[in-house]
Short mmCIF file of N, CA and C in Angstrom, two decimals:
data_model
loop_
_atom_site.label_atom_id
_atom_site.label_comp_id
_atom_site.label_asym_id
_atom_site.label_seq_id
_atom_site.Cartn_x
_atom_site.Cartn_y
_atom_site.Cartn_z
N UNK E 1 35.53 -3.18 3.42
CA UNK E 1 34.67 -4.10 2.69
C UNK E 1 35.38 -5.44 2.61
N UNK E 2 34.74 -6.52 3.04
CA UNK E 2 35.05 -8.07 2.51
C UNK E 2 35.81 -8.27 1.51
N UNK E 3 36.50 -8.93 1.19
CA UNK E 3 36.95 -9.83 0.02
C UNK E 3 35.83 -10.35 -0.41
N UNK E 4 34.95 -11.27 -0.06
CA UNK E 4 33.94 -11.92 -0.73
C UNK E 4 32.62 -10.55 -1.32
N UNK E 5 32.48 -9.88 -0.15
CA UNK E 5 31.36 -8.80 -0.80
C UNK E 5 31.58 -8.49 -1.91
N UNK E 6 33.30 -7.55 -2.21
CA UNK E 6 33.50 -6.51 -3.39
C UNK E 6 33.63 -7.75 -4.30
N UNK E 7 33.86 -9.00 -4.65
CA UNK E 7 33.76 -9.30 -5.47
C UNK E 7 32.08 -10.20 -5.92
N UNK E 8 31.19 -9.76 -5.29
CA UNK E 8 30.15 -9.91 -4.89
C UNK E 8 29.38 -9.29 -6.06
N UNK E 9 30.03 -7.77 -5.63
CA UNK E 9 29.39 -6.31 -5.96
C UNK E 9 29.97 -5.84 -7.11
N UNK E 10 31.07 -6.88 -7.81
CA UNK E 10 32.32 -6.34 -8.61
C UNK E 10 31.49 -6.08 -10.25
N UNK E 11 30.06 -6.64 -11.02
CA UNK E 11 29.48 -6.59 -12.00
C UNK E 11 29.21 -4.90 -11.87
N UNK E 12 28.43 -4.69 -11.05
CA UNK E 12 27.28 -3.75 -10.18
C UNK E 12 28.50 -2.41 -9.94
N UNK E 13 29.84 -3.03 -9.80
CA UNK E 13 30.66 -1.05 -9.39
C UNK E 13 31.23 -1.42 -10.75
N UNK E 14 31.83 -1.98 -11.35
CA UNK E 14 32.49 -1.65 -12.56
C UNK E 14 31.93 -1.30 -13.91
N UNK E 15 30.35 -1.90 -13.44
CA UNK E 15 30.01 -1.20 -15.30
C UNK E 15 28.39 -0.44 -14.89
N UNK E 16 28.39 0.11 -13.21
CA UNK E 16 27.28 0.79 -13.59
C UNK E 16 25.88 0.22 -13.88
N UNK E 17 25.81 -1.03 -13.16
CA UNK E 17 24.51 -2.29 -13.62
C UNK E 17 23.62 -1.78 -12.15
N UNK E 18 22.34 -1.54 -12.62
CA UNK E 18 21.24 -1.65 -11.72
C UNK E 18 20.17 -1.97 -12.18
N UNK E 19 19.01 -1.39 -11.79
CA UNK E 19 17.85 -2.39 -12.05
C UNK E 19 16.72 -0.99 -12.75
N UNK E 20 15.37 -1.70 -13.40
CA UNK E 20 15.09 -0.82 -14.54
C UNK E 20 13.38 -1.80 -14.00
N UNK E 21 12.36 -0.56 -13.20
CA UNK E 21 11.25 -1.40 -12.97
C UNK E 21 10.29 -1.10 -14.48
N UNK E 22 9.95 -1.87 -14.70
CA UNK E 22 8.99 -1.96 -16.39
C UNK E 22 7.49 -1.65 -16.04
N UNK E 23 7.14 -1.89 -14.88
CA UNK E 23 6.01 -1.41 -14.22
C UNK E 23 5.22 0.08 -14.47
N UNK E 24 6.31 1.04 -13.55
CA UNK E 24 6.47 2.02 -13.56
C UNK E 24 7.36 2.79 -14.06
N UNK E 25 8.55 2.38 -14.95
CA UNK E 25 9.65 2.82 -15.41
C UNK E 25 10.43 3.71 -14.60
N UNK E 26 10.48 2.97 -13.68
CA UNK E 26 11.88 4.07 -12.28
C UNK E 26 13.01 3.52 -12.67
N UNK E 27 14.20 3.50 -12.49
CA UNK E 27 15.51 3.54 -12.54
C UNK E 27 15.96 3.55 -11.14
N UNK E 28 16.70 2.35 -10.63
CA UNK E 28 17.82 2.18 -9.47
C UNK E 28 19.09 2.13 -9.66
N UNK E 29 19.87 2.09 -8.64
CA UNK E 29 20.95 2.42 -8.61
C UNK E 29 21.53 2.77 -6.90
N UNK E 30 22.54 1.83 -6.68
CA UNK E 30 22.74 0.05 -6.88
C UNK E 30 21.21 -0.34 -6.82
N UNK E 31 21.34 -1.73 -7.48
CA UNK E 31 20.20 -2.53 -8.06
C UNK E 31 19.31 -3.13 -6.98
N UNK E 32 17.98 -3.21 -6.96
CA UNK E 32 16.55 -3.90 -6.10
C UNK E 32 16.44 -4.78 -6.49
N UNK E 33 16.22 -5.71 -5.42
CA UNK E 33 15.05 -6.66 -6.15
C UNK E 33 13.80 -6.60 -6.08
N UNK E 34 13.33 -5.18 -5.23
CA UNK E 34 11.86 -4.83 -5.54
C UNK E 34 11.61 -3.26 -6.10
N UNK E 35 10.89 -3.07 -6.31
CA UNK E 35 10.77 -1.77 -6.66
C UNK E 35 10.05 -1.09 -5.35
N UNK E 36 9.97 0.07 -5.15
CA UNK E 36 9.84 0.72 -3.91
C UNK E 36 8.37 1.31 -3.81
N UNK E 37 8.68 1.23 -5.19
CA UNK E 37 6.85 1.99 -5.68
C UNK E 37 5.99 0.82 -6.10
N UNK E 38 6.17 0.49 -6.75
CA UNK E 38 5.13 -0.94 -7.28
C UNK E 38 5.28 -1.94 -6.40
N UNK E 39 6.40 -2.33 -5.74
CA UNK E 39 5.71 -3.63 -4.45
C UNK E 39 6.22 -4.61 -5.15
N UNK E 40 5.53 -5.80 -4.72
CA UNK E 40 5.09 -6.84 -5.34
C UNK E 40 4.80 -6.83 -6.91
N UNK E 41 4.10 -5.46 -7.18
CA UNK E 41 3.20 -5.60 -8.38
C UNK E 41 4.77 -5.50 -9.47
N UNK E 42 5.72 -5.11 -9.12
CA UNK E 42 6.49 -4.57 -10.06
C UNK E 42 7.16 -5.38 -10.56
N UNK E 43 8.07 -5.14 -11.74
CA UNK E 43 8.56 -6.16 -12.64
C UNK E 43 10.11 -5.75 -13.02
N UNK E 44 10.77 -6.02 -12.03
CA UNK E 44 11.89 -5.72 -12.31
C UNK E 44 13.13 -6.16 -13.19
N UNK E 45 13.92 -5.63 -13.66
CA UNK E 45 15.07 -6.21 -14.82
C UNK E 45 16.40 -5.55 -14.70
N UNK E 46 17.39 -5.84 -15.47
CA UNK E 46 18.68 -5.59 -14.73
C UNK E 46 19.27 -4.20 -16.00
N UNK E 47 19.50 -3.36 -15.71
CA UNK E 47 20.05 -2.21 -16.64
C UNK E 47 21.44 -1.90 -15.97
N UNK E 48 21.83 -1.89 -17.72
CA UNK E 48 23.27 -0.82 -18.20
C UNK E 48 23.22 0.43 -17.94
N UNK E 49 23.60 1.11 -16.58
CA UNK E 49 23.35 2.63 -17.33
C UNK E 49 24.37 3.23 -17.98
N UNK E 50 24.28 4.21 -18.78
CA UNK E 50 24.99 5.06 -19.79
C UNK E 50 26.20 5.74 -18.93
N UNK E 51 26.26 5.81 -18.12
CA UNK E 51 26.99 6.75 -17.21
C UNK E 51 27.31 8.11 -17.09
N UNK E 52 27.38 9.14 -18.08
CA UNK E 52 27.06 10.51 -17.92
C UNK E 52 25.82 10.84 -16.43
N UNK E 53 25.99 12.11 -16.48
CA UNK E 53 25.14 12.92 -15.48
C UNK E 53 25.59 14.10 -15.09
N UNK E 54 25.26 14.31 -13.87
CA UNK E 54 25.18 15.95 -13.39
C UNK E 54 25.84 15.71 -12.00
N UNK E 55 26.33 16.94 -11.56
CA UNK E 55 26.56 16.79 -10.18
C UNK E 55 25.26 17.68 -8.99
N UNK E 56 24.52 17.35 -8.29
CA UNK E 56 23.36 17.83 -7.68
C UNK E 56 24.04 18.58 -6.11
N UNK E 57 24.70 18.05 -5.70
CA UNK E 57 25.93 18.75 -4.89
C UNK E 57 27.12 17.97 -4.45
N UNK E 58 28.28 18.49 -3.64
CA UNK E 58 28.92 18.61 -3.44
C UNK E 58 29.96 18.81 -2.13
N UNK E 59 31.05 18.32 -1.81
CA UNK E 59 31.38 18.95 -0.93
C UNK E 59 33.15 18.77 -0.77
N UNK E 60 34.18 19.46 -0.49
CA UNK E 60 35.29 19.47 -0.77
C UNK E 60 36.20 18.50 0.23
N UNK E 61 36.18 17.76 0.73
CA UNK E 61 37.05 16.77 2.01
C UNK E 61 38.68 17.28 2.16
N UNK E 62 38.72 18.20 3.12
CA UNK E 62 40.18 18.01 3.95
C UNK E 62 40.64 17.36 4.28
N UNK E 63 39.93 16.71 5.51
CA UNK E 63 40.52 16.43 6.42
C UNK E 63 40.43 14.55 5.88
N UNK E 64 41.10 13.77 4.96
CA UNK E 64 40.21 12.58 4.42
C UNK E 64 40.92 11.66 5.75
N UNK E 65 39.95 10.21 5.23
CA UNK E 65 40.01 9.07 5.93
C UNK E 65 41.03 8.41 5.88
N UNK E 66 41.31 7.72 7.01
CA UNK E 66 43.10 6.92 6.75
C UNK E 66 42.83 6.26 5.79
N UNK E 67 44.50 6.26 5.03
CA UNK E 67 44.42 5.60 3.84
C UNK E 67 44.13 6.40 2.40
N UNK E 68 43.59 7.56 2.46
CA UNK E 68 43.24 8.63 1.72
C UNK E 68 43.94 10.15 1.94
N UNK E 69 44.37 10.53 3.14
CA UNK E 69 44.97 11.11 3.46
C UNK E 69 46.12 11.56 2.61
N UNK E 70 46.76 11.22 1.08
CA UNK E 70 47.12 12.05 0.36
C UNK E 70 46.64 12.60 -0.94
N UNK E 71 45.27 12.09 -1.08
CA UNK E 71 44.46 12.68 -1.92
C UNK E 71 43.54 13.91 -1.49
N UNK E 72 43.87 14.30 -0.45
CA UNK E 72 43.12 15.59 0.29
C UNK E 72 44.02 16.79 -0.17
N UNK E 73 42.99 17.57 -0.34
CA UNK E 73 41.69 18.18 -0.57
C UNK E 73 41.20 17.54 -1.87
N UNK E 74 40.14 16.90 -1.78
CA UNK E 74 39.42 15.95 -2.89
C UNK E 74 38.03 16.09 -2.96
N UNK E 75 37.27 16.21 -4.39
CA UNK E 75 35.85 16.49 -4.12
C UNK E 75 34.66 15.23 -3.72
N UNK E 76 34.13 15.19 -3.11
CA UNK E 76 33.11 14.17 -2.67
C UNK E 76 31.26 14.92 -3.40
N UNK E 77 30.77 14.02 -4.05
CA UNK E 77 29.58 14.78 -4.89
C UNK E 77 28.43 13.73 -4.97
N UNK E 78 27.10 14.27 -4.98
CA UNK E 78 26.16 13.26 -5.20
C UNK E 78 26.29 13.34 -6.71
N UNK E 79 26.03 12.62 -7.74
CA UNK E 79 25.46 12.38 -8.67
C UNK E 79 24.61 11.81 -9.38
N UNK E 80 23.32 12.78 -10.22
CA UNK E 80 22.69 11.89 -10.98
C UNK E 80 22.85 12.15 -12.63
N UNK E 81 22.57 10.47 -12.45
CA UNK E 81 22.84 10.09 -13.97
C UNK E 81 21.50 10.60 -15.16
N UNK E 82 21.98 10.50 -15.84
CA UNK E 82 20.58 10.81 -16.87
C UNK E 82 19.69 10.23 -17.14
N UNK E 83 19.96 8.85 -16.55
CA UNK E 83 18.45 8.14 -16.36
C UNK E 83 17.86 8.22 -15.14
N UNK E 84 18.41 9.38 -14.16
CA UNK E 84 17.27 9.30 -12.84
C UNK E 84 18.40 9.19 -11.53
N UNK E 85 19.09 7.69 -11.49
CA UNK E 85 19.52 7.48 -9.96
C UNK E 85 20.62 8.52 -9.28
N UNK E 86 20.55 8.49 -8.03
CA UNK E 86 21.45 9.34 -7.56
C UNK E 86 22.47 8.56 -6.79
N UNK E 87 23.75 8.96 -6.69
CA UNK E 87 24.62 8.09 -5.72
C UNK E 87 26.13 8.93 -5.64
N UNK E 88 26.78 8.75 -4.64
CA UNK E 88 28.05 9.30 -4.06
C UNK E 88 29.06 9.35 -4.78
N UNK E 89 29.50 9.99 -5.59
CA UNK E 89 31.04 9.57 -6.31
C UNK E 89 32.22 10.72 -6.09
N UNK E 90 33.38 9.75 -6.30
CA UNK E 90 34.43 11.34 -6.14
C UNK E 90 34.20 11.28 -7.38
N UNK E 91 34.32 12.83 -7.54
CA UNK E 91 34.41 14.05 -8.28
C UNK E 91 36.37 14.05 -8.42
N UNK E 92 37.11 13.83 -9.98
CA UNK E 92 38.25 13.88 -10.17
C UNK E 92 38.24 15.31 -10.75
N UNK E 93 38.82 16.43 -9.83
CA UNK E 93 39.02 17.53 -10.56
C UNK E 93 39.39 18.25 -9.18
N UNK E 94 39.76 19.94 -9.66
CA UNK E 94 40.44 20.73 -8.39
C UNK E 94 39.20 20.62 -7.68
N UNK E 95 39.21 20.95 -6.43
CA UNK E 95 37.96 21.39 -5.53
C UNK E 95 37.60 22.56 -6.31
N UNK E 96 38.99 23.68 -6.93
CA UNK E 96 38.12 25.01 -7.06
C UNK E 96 37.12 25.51 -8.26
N UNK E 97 37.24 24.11 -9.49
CA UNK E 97 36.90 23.48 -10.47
C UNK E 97 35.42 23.07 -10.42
N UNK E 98 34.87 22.06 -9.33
CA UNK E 98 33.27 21.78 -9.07
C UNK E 98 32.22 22.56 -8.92
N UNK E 99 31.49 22.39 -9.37
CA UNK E 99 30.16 23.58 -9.22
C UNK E 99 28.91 22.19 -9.15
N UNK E 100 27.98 22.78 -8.71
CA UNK E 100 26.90 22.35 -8.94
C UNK E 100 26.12 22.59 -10.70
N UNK E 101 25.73 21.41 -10.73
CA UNK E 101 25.07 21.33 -12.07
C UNK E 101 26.23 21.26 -13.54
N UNK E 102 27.14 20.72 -12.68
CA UNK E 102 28.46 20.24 -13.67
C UNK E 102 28.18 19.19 -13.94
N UNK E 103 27.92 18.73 -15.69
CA UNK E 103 27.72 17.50 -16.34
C UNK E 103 29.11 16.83 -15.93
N UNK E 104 28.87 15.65 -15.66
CA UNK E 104 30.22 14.69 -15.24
C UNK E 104 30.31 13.30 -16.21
N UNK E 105 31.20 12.37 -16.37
CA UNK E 105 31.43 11.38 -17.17
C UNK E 105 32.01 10.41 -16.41
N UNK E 106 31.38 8.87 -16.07
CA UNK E 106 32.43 7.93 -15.64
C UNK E 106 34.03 7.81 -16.08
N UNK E 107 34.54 7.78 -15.27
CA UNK E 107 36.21 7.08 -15.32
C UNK E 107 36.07 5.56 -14.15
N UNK E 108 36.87 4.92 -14.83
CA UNK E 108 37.64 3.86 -14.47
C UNK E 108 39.13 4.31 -13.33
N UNK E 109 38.81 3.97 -12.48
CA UNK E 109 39.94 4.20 -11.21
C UNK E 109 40.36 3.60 -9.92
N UNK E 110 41.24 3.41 -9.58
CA UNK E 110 41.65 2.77 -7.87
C UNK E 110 40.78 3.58 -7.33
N UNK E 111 40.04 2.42 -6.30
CA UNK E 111 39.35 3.17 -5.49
C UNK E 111 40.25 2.96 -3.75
N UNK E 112 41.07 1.96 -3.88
CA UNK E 112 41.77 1.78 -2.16
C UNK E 112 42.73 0.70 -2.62
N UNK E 113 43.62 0.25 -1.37
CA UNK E 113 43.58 -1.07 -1.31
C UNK E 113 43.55 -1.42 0.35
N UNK E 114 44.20 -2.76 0.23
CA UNK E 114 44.08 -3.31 1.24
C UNK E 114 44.60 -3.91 2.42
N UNK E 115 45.79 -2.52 3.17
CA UNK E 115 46.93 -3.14 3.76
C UNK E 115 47.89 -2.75 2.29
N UNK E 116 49.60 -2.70 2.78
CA UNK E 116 50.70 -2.11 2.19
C UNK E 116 50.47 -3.44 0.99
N UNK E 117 50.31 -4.84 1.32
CA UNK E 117 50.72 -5.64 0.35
C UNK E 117 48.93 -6.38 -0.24
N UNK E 118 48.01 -5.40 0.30
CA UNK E 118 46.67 -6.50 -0.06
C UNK E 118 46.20 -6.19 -1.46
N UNK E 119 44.78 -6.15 -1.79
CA UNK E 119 44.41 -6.09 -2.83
C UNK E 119 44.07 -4.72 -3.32
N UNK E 120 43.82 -4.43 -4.73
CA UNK E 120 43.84 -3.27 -4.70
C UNK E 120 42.50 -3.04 -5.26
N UNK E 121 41.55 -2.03 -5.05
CA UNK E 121 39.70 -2.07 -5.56
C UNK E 121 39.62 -0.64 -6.62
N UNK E 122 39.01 -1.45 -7.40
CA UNK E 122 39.42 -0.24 -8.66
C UNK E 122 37.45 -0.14 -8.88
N UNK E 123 37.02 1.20 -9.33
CA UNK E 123 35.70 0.74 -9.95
C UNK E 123 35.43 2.37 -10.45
N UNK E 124 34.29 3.04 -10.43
CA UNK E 124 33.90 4.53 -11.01
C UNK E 124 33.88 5.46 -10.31
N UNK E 125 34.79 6.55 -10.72
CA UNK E 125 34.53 8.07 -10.21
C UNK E 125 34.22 8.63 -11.38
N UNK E 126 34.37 10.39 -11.28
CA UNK E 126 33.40 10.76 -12.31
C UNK E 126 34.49 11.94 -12.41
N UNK E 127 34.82 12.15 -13.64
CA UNK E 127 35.48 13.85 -14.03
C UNK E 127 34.43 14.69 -14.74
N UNK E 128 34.66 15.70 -15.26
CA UNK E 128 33.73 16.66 -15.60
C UNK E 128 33.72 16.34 -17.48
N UNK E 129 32.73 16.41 -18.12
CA UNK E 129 32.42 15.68 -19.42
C UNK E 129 32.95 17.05 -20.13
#
């Protein structure tokens, strides 16, 4: 990811901000500027979500990506939140620990960095509530 993007995107990963259509009352996550269902017609606004949720599935990563490679075996999980959206988060806990339909809770965490001396990207994973 860019330097300019993540700090782009830096409101939107650190506190969980997406969008809330008043139209139809759907819930996004990351944020629209249209709604998918209402079109045009819809009326979109910017939401806090609460951050709790569920885990819907799951899956355990061995073999991880350079740069990650000593956090393996690590859980990788969809999650949705309790207002609706769904989206990718690690899962902080054993692999042998995750189940499906495990209520989870945001944490604050390094997510990489950038090169031995670059920057370092911190934003939400999720442990079990």
């Amino acid at each position: 990811m860019s330097v300019a993007r993540f700090w782009r995107k830096q409101i939107n990963r650190y506190n969980l901000v997406g969008t809330h259509c008043k139209t139809c009352d759907a819930y996004y996550y990351p944020p629209r500027n249209v709604c998918p269902k209402c079109r045009r017609d819809g009326e979109i606004e910017s939401h806090k979500f609460s951050g709790p949720g569920e885990i819907v599935t799951y899956t355990v990563i061995h073999t991880a990506a350079e740069g990650f490679e000593h956090q393996a075996p690590y859980v990788l999980g969809i999650v949705q939140l309790d207002e609706g959206p769904r989206f990718t988060s690690q899962i902080v806990c054993k692999p042998e620990d995750a189940r499906i339909g495990m209520k989870v809770k945001p944490v604050f965490r390094k997510l990489g960095e950038s090169g031995d001396n670059g920057m370092i990207y911190y934003g939400t994973k999720y442990v079990p509530a």
